[in-house]
Coordinates of C-alpha atoms and ligand atoms in Angstrom, one line a residue:
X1 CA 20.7 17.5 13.2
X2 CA 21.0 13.6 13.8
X3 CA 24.0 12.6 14.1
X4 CA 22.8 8.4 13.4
X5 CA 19.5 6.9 11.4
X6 CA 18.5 4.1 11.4
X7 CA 17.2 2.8 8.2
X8 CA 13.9 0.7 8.8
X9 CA 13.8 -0.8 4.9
X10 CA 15.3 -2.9 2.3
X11 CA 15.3 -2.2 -1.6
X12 CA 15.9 1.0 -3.3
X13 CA 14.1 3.1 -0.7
X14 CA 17.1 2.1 1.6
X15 CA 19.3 3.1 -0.7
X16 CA 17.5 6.8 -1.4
X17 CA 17.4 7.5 2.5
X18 CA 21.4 6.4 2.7
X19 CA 21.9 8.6 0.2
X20 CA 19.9 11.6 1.4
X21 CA 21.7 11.0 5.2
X22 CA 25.0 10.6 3.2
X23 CA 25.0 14.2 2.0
X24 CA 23.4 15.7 5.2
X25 CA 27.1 13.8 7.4
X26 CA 24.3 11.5 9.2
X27 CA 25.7 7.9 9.6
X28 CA 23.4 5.2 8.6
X29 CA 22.5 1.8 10.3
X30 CA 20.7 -0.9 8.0
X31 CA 18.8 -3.4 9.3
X32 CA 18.4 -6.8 7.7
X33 CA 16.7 -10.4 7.2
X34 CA 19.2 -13.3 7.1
X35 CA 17.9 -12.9 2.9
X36 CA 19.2 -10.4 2.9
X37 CA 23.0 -10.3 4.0
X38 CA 24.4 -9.5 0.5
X39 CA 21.5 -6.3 -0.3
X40 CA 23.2 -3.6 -1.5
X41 CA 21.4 -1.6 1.3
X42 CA 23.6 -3.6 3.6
X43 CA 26.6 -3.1 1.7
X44 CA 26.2 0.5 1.7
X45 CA 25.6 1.3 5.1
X46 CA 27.5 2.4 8.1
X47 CA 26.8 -0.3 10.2
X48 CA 24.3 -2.9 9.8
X49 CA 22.6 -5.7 12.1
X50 CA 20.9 -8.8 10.9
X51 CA 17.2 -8.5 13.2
X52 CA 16.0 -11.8 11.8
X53 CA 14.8 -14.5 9.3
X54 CA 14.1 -13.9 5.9
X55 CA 9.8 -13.4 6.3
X56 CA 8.9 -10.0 6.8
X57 CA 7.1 -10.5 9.9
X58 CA 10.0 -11.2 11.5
X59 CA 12.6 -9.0 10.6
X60 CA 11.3 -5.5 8.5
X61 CA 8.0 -5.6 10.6
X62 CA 9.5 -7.1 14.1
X63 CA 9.2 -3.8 16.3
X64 CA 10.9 -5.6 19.3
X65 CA 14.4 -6.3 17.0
X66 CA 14.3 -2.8 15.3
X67 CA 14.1 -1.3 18.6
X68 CA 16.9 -3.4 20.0
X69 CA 19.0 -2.6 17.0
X70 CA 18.5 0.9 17.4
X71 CA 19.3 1.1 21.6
X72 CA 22.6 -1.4 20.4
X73 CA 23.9 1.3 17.7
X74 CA 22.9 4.3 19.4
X75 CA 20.5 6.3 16.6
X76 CA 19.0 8.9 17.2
X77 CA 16.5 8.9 14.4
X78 CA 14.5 5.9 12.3
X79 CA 13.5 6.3 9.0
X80 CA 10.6 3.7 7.9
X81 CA 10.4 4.4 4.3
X82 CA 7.0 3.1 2.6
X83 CA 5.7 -0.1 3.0
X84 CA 6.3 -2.0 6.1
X85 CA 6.2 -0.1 9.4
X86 CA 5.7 3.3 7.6
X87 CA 2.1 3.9 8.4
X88 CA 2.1 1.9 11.4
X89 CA 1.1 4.4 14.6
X90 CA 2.0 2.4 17.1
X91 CA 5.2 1.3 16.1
X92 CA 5.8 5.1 15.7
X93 CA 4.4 5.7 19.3
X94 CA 6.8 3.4 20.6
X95 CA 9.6 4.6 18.8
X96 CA 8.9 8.0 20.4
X97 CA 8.7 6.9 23.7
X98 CA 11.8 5.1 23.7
X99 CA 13.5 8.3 23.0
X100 CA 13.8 8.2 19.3
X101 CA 12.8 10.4 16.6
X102 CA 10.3 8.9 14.1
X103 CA 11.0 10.2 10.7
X104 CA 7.3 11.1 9.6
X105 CA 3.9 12.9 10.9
X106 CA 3.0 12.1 14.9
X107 CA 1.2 8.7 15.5
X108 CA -2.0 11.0 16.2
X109 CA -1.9 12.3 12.7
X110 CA -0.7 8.4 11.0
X111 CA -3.7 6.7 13.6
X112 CA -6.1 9.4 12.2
X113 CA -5.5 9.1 8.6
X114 CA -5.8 5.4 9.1
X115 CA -8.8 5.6 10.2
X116 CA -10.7 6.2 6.4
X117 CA -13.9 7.7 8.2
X118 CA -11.8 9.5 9.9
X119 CA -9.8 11.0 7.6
X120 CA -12.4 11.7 5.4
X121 CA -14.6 13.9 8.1
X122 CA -11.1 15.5 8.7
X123 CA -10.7 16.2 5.0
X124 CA -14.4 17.8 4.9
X125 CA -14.5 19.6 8.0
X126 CA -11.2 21.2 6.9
X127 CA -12.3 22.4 3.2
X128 CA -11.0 19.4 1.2
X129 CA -13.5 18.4 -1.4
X130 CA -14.6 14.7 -0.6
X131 CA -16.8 12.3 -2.6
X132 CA -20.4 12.7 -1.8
X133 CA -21.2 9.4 0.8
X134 CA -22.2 8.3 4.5
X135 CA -21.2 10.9 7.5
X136 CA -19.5 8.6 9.5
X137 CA -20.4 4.2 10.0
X138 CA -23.1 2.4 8.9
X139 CA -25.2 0.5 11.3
X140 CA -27.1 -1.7 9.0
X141 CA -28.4 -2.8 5.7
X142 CA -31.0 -0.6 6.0
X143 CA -29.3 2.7 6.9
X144 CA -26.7 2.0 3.8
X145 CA -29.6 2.0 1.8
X146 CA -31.1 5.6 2.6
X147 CA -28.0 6.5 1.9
X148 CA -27.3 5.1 -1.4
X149 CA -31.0 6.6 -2.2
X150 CA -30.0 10.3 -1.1
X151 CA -27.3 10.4 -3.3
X152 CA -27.7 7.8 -5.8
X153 CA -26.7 4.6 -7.0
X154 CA -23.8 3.4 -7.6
X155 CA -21.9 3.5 -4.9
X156 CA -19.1 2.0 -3.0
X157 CA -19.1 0.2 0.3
X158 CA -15.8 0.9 2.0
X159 CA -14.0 -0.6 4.8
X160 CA -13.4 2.1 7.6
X161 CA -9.6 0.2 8.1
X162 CA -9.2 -0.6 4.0
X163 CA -7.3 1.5 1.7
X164 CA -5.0 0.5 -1.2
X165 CA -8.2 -0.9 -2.2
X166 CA -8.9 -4.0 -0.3
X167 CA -11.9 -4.4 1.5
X168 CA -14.4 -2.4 -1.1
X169 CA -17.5 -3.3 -3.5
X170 CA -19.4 -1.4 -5.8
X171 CA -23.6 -1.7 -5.5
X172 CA -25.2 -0.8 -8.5
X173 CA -28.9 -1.3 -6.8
X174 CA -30.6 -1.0 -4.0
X175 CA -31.6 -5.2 -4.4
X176 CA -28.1 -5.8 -4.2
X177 CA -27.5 -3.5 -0.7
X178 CA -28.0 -6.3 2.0
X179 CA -25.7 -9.0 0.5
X180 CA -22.6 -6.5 -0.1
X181 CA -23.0 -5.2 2.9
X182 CA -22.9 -8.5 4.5
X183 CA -20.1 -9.2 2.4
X184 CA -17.7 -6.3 3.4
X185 CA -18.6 -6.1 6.5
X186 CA -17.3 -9.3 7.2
X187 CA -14.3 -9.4 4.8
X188 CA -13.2 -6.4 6.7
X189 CA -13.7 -8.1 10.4
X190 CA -11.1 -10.7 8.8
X191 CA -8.9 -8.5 7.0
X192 CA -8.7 -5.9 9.4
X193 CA -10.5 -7.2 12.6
X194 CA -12.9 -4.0 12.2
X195 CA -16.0 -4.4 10.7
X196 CA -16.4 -0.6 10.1
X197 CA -18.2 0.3 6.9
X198 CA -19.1 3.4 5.1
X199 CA -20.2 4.3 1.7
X200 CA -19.9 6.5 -1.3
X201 CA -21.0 7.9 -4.5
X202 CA -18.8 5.4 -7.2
X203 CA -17.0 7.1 -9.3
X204 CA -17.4 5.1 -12.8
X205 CA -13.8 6.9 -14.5
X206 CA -11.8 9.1 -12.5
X207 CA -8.3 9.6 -13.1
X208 CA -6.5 8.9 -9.4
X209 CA -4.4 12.7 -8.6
X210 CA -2.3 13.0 -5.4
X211 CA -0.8 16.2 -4.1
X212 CA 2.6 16.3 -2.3
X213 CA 2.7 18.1 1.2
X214 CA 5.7 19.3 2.8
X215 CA 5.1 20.6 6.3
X216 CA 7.3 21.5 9.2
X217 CA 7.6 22.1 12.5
X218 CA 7.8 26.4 12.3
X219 CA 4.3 26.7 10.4
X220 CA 5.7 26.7 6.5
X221 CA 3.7 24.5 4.6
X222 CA 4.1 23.7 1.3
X223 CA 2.5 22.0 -1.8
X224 CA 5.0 20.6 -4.4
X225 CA 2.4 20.0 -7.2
X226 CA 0.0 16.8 -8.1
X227 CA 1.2 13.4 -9.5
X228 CA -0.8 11.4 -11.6
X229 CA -1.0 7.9 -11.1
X230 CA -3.7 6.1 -12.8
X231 CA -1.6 3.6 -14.8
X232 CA -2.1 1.0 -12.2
X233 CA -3.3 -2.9 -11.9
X234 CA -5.3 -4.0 -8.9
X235 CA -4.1 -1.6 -7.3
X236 CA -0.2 -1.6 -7.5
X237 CA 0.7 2.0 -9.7
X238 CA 2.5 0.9 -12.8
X239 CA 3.6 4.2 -14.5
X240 CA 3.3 8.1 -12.3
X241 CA 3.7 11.2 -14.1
X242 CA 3.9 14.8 -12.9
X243 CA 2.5 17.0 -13.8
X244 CA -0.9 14.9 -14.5
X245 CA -1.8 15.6 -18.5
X246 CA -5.9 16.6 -17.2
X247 CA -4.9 19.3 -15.4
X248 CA -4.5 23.0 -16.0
X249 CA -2.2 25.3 -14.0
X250 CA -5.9 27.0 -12.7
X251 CA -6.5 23.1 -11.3
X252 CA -3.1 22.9 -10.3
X253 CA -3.5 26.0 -7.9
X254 CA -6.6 25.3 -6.7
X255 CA -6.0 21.8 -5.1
X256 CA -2.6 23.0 -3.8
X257 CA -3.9 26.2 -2.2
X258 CA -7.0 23.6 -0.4
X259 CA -4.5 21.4 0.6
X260 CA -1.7 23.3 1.5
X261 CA -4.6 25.2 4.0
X262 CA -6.1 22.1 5.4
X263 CA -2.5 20.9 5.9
X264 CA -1.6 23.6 8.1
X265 CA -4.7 23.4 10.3
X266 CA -4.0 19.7 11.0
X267 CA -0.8 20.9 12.5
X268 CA 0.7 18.3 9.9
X269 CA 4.3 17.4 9.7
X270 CA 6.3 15.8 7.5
X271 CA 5.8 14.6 4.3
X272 CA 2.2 13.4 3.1
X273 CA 0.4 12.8 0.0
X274 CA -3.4 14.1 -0.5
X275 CA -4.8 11.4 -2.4
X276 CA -7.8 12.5 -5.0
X277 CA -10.1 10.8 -7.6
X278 CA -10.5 13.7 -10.4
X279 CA -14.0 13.6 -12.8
X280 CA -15.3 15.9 -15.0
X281 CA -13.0 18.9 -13.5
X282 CA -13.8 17.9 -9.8
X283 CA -11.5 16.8 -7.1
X284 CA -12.8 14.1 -4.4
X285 CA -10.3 13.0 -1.2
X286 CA -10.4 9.7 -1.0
X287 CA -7.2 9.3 1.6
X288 CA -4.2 10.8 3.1
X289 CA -0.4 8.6 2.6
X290 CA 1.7 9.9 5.3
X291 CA 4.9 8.3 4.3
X292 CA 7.4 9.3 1.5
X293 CA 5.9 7.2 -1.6
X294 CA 7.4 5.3 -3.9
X295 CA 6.9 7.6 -6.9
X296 CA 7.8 10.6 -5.2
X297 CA 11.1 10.9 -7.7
X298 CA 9.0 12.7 -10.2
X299 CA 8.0 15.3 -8.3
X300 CA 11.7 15.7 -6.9
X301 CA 12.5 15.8 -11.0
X302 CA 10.0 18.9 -12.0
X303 CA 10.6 21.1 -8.4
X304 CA 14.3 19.8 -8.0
X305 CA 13.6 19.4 -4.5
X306 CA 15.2 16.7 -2.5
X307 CA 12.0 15.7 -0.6
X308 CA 13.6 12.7 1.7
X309 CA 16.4 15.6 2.5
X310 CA 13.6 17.8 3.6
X311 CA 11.8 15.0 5.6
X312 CA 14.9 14.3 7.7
X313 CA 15.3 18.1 8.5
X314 CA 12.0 18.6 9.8
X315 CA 11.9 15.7 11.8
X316 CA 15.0 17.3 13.5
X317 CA 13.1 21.0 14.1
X318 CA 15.1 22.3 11.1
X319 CA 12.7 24.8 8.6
X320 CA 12.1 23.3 5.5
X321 CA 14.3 25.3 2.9
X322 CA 12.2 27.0 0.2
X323 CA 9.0 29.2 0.6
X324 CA 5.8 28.6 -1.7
X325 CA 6.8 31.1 -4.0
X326 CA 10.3 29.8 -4.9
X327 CA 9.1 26.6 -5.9
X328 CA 8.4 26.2 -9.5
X329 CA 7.3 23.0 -11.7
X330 CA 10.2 22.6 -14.8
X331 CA 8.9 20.0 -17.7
X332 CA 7.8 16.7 -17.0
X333 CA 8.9 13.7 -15.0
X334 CA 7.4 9.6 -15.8
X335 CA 8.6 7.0 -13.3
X336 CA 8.3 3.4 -14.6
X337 CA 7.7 1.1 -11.8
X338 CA 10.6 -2.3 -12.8
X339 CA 9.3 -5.0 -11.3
X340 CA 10.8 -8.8 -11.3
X341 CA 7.8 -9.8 -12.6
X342 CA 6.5 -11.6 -15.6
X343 CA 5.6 -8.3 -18.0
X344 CA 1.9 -10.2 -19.1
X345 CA 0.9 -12.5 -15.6
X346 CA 2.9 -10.2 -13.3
X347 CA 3.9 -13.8 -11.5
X348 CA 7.0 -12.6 -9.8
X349 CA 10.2 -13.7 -11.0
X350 CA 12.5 -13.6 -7.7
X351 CA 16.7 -15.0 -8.6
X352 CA 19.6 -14.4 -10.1
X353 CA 20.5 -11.2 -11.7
X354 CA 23.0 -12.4 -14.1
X355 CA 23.5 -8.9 -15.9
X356 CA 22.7 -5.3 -14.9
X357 CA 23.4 -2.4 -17.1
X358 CA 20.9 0.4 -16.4
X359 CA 20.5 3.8 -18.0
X360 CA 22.1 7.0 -18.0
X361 CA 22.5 10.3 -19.4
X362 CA 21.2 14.2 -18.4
X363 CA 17.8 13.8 -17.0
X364 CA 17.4 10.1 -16.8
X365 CA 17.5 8.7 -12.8
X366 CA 17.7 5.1 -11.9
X367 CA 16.5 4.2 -8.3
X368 CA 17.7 0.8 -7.5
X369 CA 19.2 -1.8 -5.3
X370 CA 20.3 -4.2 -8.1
X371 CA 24.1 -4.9 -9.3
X372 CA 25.0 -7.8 -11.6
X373 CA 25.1 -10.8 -9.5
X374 CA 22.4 -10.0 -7.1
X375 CA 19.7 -12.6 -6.3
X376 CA 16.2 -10.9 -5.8
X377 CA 14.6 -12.9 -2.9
X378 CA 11.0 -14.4 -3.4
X379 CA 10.0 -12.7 -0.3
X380 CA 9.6 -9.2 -0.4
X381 CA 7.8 -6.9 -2.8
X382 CA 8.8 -7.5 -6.8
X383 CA 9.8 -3.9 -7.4
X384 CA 13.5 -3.8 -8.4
X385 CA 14.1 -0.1 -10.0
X386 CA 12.6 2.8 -10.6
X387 CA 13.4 4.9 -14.1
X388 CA 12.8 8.3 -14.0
X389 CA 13.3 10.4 -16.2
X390 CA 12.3 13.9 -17.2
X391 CA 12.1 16.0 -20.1
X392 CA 11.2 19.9 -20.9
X393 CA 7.9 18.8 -22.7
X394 CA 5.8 15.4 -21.7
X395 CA 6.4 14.6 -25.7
X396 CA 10.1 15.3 -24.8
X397 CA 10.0 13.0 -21.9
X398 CA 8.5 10.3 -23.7
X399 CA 11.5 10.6 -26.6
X400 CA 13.9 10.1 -23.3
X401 CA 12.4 7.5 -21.6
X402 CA 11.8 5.4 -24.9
X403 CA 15.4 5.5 -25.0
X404 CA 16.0 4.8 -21.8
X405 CA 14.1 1.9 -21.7
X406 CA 15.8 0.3 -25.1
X407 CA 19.1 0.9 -23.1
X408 CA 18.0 -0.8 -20.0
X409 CA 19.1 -4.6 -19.4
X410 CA 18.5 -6.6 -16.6
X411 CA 19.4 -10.7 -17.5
X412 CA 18.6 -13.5 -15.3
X413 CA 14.9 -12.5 -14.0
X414 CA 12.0 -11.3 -16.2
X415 CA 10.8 -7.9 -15.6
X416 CA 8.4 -5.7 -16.6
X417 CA 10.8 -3.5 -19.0
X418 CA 9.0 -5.0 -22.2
X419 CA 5.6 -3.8 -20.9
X420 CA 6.9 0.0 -20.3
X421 CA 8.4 0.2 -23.9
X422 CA 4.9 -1.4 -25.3
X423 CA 2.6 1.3 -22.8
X424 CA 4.2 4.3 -23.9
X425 CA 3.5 3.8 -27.9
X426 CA -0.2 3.5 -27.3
X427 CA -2.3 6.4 -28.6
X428 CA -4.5 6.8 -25.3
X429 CA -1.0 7.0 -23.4
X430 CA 0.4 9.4 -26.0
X431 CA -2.7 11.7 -25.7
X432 CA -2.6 11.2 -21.8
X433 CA -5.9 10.4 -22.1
X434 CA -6.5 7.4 -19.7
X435 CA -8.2 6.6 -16.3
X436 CA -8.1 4.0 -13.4
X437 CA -9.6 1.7 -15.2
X438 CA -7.6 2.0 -18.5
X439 CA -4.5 -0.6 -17.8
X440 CA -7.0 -3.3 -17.1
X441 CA -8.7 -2.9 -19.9
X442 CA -6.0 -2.9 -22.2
X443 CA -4.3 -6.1 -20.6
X444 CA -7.5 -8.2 -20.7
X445 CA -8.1 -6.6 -24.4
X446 CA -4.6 -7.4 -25.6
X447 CA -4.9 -11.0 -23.9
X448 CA -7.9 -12.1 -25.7
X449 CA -6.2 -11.4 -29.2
Ligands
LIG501 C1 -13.2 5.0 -5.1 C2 -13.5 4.7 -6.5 C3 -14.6 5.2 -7.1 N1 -15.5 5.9 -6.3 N2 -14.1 5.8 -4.4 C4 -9.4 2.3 -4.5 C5 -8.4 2.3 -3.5 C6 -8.7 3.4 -2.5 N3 -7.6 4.2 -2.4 C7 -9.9 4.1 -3.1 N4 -10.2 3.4 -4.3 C8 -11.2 3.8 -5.1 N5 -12.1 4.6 -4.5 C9 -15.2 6.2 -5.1 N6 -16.1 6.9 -4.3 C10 -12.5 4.0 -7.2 C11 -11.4 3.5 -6.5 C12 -10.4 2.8 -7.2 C13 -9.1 3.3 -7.5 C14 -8.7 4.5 -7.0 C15 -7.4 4.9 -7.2 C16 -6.6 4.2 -8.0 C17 -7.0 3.0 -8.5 C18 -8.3 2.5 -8.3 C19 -8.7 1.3 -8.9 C20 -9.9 0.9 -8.6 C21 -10.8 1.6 -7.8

């Protein structure tokens, strides 16, 4: 086992990796901006070296000062968390070569399910069910449109280096085919510098499902259920749940058993998320996380599996510790995702945290980097806690986390408490009974009236 990690993040996530190294007897080494000299992630730490100024381009993303913090304190292992350098393939290539262990999936495995072509011919050839679309690039206009007329319109123009949605539109009609395509191919050249497009079949109101891998280095593989994250605005999830409220246990199994295959052929291995739109009882890949996510607390709540404890271990060779059949889903688990944000604009609302008094009790977990005093800096992402919580029944969770919420106080900063307590009364939430789309449409409703 490591004997020294270095921790490649800020925020809660730092914290949750500490904490996880903590109880394994691994040391931990934060790394810092100058904004960041009084972050509880720093206070908690073994050691901890300041890498650089306050933007995150150069300090959490500056590969060159990471690396010399981790030859200065002598780690043997990085951890990148999500965000930042987490799904960066080079930077874990360099890692590597410098000796180091990089806490996630080979470069070759993060550089392949970068690529979104890519991934998604890997997904097919290996049995994953994928939206119906182009094999491989378009060339032109033209070709998009054959296409779009073999499987029908709409469909979606996607950037081959997009994901988290950026670099997409829908086309609802062959007219409109040459000026979208246009369009994203050259918002992609300057979002991405790759032009790369492909299409699919749109999907009008799919619910967005993702199932948790576990995969390590002695051929185990293992699925840990689905989480269902379709509470979500422009693309940043709001509110996960596990298990999802659409699906049935027969569902359940049947993605997990796909997955869990396909996993082990790609000689995955890590942790990684299989990321699905579900319609009408059908499951469609859209892309492949292979980081630890934000929201994977809830699916630590219903297994009871420490799933950063089991990343660190088989990046060090260990076995992961359970088999297939010993892992069983108990109740239901909600994460509410606490931004310092204005609950109704979502402007951020970075300064001082004058109070901080956050939940407890059996079955409630708070995931946070906060303490009363705290200024949350203006440059970083918005997202100061996570409440989890989890309850035998989803009705039971619900009782729970309403009172969680009440309980919850944060002064100084506005965050998006108010908006968690007001999402979780409405019917459609109640009955579980909502799609991608369904947020949106209830903030844009609710702001007209
Ligand atoms: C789609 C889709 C509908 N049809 N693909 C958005 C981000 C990227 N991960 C994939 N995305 C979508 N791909 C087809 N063929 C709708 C979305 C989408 C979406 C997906 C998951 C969660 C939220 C979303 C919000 C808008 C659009």
């Amino acid at each position: 086992m490591f004997d020294k990690v270095l921790i490649a993040n800020r925020g809660e996530i730092a914290l949750r990796i500490h904490r996880a190294c903590r109880e394994m007897g691994i040391r931990t080494v934060a790394i810092h901006s100058q904004a960041d000299e009084l972050a509880m992630h720093v206070r908690l730490a073994d050691e901890a070296i300041c890498i650089g100024p306050p933007s995150a381009a150069q300090s959490y993303l500056n590969v060159p000062a990471i690396l010399s913090a981790a030859e200065i304190s002598g780690v043997d292992a990085i951890h990148p968390g999500y965000g930042f350098l987490s799904e960066n393939a080079n930077f874990a290539e360099i890692v590597t070569d410098h000796g180091i262990k990089f806490i996630g999936p080979s470069a070759d495995h993060i550089r392949l399910m970068g690529d979104k072509i890519a991934a998604r011919d890997t997904a097919q050839k290996l049995g994953i069910p994928v939206v119906p679309g182009s094999d491989g690039d378009l060339e032109s206009a033209e070709q998009a449109e054959a296409f779009a007329e073999s499987i029908g319109y709409p469909v979606l123009l996607k950037a081959a280096s997009g994901g988290g949605g950026r670099g997409m539109k829908v086309v609802e009609a062959q007219e409109d085919m040459a000026e979208a395509f246009s369009t994203v191919r050259s918002e992609a050249k300057a979002a991405f510098g790759d032009d790369t497009v492909y299409l699919e079949k749109y999907l009008g109101t799919p619910r967005h499902i993702e199932v948790q891998v576990l995969a390590d280095t002695h051929g185990n593989v293992l699925h840990l259920g689905e989480r269902d994250c379709s509470l979500q605005r422009r693309h940043q999830k709001v509110l996960e749940e596990a298990p999802s409220p659409a699906l049935n246990d027969q569902d359940r199994e049947r993605i997990g058993a796909i997955v869990s295959k396909a996993i082990g052929e790609m000689g995955y291995e890590g942790v990684g998320t299989v990321e699905f739109l579900y319609e009408n009882g059908e499951f469609y890949f859209i892309e492949m996380n292979t980081r630890i996510q934000v929201e994977h607390p809830v699916t630590e709540m219903i297994t009871g599996i420490d799933l950063v404890r089991q990343q660190i271990r088989v990046a060090a060779g260990l076995p992961v510790e359970y088999l297939q059949d010993e892992i069983t889903f108990s109740g239901h688990s909600i994460e509410c995702r606490i931004n310092a944000e204005d609950p109704r604009t979502f402007v951020p609302t970075p300064g001082l945290v004058t109070d901080y008094h956050p939940p407890g009790g059996l079955d409630v977990r708070v995931d946070s980097a906060l303490y009363a005093g705290y200024s949350v800096p203006p440059y970083y992402d918005s997202l100061i806690a996570k409440l989890i919580v989890h309850g035998k029944s989803r009705n039971g969770c619900l009782m729970r986390l309403r009172r969680a919420l009440e309980e919850f106080v944060v002064d100084g900063v506005s965050t998006t408490i108010p908006l968690h307590a007001e999402l979780i009364e409405n019917p459609d939430f109640l009955d579980g009974v909502y799609n991608i789309h369904w947020l949106e449409e209830y903030l844009a409703a609710s702001d007209s009236e």
